[in-house]
Short mmCIF file of C-alpha atoms in Angstrom, two decimals:
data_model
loop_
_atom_site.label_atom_id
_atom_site.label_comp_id
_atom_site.label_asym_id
_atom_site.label_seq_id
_atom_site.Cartn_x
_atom_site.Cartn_y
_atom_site.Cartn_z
CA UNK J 18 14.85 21.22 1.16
CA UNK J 19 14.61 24.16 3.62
CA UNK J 20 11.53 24.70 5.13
CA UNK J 21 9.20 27.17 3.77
CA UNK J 22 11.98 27.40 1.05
CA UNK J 23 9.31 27.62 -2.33
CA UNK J 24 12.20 27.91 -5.06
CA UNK J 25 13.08 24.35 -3.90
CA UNK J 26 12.64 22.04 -6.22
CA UNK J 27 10.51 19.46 -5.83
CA UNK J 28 10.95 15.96 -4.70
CA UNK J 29 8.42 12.69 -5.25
CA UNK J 30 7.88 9.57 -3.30
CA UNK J 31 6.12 7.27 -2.07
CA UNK J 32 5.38 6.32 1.56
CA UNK J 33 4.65 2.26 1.73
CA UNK J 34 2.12 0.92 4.59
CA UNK J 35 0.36 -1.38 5.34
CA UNK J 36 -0.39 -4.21 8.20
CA UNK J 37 2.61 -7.00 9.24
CA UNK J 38 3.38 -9.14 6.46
CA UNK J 39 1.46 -7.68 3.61
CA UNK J 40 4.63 -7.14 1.28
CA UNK J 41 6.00 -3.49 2.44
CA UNK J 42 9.99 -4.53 2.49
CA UNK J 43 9.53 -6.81 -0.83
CA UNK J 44 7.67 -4.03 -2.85
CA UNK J 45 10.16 -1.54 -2.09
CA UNK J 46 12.91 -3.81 -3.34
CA UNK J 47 11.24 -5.06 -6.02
CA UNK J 48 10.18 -0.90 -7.43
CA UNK J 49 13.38 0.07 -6.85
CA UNK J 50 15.13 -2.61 -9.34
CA UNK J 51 11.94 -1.40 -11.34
CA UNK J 52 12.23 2.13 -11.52
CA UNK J 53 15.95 1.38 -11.43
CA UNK J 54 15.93 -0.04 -14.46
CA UNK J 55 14.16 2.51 -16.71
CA UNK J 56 16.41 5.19 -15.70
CA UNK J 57 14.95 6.67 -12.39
CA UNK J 58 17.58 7.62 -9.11
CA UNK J 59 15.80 5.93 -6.53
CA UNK J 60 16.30 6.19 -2.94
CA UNK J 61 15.26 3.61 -0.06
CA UNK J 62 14.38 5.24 2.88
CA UNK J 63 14.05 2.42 5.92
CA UNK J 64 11.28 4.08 8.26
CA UNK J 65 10.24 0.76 10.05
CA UNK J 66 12.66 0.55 13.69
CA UNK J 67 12.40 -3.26 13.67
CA UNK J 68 13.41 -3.98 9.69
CA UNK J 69 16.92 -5.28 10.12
CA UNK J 70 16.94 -8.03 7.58
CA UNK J 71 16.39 -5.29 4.15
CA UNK J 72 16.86 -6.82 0.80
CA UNK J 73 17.00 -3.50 -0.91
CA UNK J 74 19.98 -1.14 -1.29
CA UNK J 75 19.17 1.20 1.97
CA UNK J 76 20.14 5.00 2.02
CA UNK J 77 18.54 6.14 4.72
CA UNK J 78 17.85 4.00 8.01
CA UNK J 79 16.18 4.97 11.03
CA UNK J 80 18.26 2.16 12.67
CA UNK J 81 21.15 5.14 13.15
CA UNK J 82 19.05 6.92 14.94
CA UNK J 83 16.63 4.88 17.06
CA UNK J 84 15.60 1.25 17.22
CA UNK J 85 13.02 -0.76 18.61
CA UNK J 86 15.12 -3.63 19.84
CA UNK J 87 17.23 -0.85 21.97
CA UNK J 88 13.88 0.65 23.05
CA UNK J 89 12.26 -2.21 24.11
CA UNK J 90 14.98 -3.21 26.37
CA UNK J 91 16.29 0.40 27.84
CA UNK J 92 12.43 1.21 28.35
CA UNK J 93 10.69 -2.08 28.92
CA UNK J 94 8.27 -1.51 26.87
CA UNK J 95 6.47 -4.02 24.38
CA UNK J 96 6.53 -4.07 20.28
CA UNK J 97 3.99 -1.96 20.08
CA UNK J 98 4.42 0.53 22.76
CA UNK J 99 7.79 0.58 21.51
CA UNK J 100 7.25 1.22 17.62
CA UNK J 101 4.71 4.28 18.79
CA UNK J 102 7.94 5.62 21.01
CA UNK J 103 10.38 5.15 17.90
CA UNK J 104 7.98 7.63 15.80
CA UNK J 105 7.77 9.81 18.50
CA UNK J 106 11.51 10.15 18.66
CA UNK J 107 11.95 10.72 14.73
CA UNK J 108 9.23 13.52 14.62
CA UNK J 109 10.81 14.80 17.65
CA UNK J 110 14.12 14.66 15.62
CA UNK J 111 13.00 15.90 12.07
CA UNK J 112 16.50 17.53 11.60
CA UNK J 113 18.90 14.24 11.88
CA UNK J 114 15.67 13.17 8.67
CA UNK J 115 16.19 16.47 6.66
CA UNK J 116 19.83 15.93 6.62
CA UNK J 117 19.75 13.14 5.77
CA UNK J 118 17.30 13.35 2.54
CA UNK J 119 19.58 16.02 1.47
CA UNK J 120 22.43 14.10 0.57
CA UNK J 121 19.88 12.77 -2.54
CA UNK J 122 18.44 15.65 -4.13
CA UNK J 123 16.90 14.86 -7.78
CA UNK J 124 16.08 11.35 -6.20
CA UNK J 125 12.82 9.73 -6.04
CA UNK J 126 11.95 8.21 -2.72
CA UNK J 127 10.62 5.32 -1.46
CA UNK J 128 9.55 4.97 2.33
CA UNK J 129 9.21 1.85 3.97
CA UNK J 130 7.17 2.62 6.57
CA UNK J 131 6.24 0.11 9.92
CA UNK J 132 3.58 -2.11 10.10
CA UNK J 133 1.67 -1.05 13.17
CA UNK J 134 -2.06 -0.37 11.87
CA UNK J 135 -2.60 1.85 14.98
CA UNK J 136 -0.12 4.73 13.36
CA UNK J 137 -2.01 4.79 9.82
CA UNK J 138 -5.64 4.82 11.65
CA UNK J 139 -5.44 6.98 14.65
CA UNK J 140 -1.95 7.62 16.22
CA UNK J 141 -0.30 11.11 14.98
CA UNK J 142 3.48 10.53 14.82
CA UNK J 143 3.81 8.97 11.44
CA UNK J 144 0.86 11.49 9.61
CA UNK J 145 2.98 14.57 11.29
CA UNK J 146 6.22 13.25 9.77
CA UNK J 147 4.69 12.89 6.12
CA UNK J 148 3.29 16.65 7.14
CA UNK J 149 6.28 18.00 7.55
CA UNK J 150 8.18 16.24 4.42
CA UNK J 151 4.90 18.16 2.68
CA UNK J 152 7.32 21.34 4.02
CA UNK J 153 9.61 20.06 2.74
CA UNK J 154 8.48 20.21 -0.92
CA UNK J 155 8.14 16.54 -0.94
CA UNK J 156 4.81 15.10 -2.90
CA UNK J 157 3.96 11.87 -1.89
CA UNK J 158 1.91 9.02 -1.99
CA UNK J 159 0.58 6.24 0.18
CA UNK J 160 0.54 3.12 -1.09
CA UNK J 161 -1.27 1.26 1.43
CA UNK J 162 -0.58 -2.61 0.64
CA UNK J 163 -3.34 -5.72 1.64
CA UNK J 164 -2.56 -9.30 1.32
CA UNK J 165 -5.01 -10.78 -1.62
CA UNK J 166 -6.03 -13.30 0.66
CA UNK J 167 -7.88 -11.63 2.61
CA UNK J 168 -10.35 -11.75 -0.81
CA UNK J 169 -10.95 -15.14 -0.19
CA UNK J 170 -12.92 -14.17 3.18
CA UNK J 171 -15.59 -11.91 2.93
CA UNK J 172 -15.66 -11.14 6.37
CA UNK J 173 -11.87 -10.20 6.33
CA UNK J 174 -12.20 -8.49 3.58
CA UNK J 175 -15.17 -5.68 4.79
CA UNK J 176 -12.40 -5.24 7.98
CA UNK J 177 -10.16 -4.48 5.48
CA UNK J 178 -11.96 -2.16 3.94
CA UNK J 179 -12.64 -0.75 7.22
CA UNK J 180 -9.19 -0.58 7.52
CA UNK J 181 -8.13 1.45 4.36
CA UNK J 182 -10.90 3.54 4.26
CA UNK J 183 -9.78 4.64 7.84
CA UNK J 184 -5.99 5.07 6.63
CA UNK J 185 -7.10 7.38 3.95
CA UNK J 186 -8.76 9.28 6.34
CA UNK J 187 -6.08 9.72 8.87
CA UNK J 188 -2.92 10.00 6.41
CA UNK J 189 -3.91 12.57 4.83
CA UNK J 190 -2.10 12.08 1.26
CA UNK J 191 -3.23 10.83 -1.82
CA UNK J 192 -3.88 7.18 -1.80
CA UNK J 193 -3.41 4.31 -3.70
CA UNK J 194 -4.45 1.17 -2.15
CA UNK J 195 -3.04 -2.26 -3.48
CA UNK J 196 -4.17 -6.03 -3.52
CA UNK J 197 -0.59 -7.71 -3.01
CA UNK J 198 0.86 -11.20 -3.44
CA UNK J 199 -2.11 -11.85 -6.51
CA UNK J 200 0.62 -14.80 -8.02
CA UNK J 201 -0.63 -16.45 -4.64
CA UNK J 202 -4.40 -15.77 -4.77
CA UNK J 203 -5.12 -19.00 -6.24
CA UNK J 204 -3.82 -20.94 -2.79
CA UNK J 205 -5.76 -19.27 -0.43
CA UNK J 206 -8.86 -20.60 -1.92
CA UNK J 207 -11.75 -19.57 -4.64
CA UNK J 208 -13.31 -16.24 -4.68
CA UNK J 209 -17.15 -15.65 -3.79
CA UNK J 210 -17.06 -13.11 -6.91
CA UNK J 211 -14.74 -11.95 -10.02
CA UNK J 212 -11.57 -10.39 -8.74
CA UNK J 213 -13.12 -6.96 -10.51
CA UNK J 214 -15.68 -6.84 -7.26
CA UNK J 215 -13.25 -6.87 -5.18
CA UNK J 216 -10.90 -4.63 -6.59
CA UNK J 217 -13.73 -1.83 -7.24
CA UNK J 218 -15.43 -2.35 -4.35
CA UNK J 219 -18.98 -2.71 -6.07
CA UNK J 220 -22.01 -3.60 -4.90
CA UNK J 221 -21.08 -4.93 -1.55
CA UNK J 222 -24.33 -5.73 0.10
CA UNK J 223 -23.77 -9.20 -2.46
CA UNK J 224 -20.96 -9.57 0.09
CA UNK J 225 -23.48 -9.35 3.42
CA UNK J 226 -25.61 -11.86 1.71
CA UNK J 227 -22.96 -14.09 1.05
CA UNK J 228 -21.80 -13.76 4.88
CA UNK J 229 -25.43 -14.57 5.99
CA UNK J 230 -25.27 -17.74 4.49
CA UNK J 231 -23.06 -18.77 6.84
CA UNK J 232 -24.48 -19.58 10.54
CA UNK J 233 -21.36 -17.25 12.79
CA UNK J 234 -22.25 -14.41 10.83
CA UNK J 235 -25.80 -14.40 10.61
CA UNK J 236 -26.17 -13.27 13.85
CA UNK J 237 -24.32 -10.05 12.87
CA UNK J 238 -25.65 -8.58 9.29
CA UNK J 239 -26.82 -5.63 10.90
CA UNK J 240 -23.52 -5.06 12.09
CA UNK J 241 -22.24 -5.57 8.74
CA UNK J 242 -24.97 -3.90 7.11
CA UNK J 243 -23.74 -0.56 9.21
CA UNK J 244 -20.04 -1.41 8.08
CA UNK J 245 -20.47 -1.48 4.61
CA UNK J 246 -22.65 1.92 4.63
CA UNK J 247 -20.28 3.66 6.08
CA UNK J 248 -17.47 2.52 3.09
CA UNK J 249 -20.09 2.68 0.58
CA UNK J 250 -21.62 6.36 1.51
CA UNK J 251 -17.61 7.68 1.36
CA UNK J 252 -17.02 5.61 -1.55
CA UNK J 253 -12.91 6.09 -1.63
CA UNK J 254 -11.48 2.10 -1.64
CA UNK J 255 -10.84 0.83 -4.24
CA UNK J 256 -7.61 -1.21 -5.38
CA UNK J 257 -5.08 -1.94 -8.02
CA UNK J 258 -3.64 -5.84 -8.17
CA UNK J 259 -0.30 -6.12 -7.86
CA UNK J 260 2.48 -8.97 -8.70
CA UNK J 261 6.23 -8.02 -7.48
CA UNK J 262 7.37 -10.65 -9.85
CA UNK J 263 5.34 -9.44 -12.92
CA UNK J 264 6.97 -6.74 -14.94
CA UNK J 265 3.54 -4.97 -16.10
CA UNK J 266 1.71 -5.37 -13.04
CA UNK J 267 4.98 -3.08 -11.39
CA UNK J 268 4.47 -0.63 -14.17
CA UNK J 269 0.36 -0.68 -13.68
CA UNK J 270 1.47 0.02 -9.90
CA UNK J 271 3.97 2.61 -10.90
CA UNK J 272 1.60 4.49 -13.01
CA UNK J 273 -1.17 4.87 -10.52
CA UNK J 274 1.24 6.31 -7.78
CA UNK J 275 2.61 8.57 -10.27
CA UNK J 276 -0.79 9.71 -11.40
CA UNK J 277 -1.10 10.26 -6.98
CA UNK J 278 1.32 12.30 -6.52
CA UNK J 279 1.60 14.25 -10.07
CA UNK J 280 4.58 12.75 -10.89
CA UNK J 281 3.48 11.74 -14.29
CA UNK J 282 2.92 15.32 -14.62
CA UNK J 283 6.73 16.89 -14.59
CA UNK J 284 9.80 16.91 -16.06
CA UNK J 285 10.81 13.67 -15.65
CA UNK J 286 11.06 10.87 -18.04
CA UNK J 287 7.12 10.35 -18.12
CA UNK J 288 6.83 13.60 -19.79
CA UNK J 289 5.44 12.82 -22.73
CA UNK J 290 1.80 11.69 -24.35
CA UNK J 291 1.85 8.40 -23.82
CA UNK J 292 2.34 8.87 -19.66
CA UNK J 293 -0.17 11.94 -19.92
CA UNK J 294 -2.90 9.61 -21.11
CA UNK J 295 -2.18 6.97 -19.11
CA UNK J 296 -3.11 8.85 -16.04
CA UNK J 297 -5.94 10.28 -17.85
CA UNK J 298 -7.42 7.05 -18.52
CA UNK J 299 -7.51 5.60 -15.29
CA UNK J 300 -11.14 3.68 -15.06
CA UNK J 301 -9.97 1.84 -18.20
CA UNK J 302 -5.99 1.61 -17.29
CA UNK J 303 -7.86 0.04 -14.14
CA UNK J 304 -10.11 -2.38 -15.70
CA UNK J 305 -7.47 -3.76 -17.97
CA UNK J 306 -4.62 -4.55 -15.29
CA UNK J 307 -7.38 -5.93 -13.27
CA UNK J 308 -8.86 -8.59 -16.08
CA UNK J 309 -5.44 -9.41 -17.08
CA UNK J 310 -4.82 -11.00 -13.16
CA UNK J 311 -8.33 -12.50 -13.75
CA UNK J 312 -7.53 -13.89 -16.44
CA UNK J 313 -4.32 -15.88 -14.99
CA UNK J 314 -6.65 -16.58 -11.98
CA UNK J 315 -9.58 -18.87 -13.73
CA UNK J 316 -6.79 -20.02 -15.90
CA UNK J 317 -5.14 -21.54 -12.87
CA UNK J 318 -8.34 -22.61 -11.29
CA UNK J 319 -9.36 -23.98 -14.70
CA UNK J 320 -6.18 -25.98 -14.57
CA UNK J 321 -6.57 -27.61 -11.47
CA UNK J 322 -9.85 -28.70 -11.71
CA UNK J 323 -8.62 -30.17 -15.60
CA UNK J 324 -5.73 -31.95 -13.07
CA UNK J 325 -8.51 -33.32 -10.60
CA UNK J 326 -10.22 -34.56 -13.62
CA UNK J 327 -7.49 -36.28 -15.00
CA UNK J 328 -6.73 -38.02 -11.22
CA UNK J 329 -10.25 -39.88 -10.89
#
C-alpha cells in the first residue's frame, strides 16, 4: 500500500458517518458478522477518539495513538475542539495508519468514523485522510447514517437533508446515504407521507406545505422554500432503509455500497451475474427494499390501531 505504488492491489471499504447516536458503532458490528458470515475478511478500523465501549472485533484503533479523553485533559480543550485536534494529529501521522492497514492486506475495511457533523460538512482533517487512503489504492465509500426518526418531523427532516447533501459535497467519495433504526420507526410517531417520499426525496414542496400548516413554521416557508431548492436543483439525497437486525435489509445495504465503490465489480465473491445485475438494477433493487420496510410499517400501524379498537 505504498504510495503512488499502481501495481498495488486494490483494497475496498467503507468509511461510516454520520451525527451522535445515529447507529455508526452498531452497523459496523452488525456488517461485519454480516459480511463475516458469507465468506468476506473483514477488518474494523476504530477512527472515532472517544469510542471506548466497541462491540465489534477491533483491528485497528486510533485509541493507540491519540485519544480524546487524554486531549481534553492535557489541552483543556472541550469535546469538540478536542475531536477536531484528534484528526489533526492522525492526518499529521498518516504513517503510524499505513502501517497499520498493512498488517491486513486482501481485507475489506470498515471505518468507524466520529460523530462530529462539523468534520463531514466543512472541517478538512477527516476528507484529507480518506484522500490520502485514495493513495493508497483504497476505494471507498461513505455511508452516511440518519436516524429514521427524524422522518417523523418534516422540519428535521429538510435539516437533514441539508445535512447530507452538504456531506456529499465536502467528502468527496461516493455516497450512500442510509435511513437507520427503521425496526423503530413505528415509535417515533406516523409519517406525513409513504416511507418511499422520504427515502427518494420526491416532490418536497408537499413537505413545505405540510410545515405551513403548522403556526411556528409558517412564519418561515420562504426560508424553507430556499432550502429545499437548493437540495432539489442538486438532486443527489436520496436513501436506502436499513434494519441491523434484518438479514436482507444488511444485504440491500451491502449491495448498494458495493455498487459505490465498484466492489461488486472485481474478483471477489460477487463476481458473478447475479451481483452484476443487482447493481445494474438499482431504481428497482431500490424500490423493492424500500416497500418491503413499508410494508412492515402500516402492518404495525395497522396493528395498533386493530389493538385500540379492541380496548374501547
Amino acid at each position: 500500500m505504498s504510495e503512488g505504488s499502481k501495481g498495488s492491489s486494490l483494497a475496498f471499504g467503507q468509511v461510516v458517518i454520520g451525527p451522535p447516536g445515529s447507529g455508526k458503532t452498531t452497523y459496523c458490528h452488525g456488517m461485519q458478522q454480516f459480511m463475516g458470515r458469507i465468506g468476506r475478511k473483514v477488518t474494523v478500523v476504530n477512527l472515532d477518539p472517544a469510542n471506548e465501549a466497541m462491540p465489534y472485533q477491533c483491528a485497528v484503533d486510533i485509541a493507540e495513538l491519540i485519544t480524546l479523553s487524554d486531549v481534553m485533559e492535557n489541552l483543556k480543550l472541550g469535546p469538540n475542539g478536542g475531536l477536531i485536534y484528534c484528526m489533526e494529529y492522525l492526518e499529521a501521522n498518516f504513517d503510524w495508519l499505513q502501517e497499520k492497514l498493512a498488517a491486513f492486506r486482501g481485507h475489506y475495511y470498515l471505518f468507524d468514523c466520529p460523530g462530529q457533523v462539523e468534520l463531514y460538512t466543512h472541517h478538512g482533517a477527516l476528507k484529507n485522510v480518506f484522500a490520502q487512503l485514495a493513495k493508497w489504492n483504497f476505494r471507498l465509500a461513505a455511508v452516511h447514517l440518519v436516524d429514521s426518526h427524524y422522518c417523523t418531523d418534516p422540519g428535521k427532516f429538510i435539516s437533514v437533508l441539508c445535512t447530507s447533501l452538504s456531506t456529499m459535497l465536502h467528502v468527496e467519495l461516493p455516497h450512500v446515504n442510509v435511513l437507520s433504526k427503521m425496526d423503530l420507526i413505528e415509535q417515533y410517531g406516523k409519517l406525513a407521507f409513504n416511507l418511499d417520499y422520504y427515502t427518494e426525496v420526491l416532490d418536497l414542496s408537499y413537505l413545505v406545505d405540510h410545515l405551513a400548516s403548522d403556526p411556528f413554521f409558517r412564519n418561515y416557508r420562504r426560508l424553507n422554500e430556499k432550502l429545499v431548492e437548493v437540495i432539489e436543483d442538486y438532486s443527489l439525497v436520496s436513501f436506502v432503509p436499513l434494519n441491523v437486525q434484518d438479514k436482507e435489509s444488511m444485504r440491500q445495504v451491502m449491495q448498494a455500497v458495493d455498487k459505490a465503490n465498484g466492489y461488486s465489480f472485481g474478483d471477489q465473491e460477487h463476481r458473478n451475474l447475479e451481483a452484476l445485475m443487482s447493481a445494474a438494477v438499482g431504481a428497482d433493487f431500490h424500490f423493492t427494499s424500500t416497500l418491503a420496510v413499508q410494508e412492515k410499517y402500516v402492518q404495525s400501524q395497522d396493528k395498533a390501531v386493530e389493538e385500540e379498537v379492541m380496548d374501547l
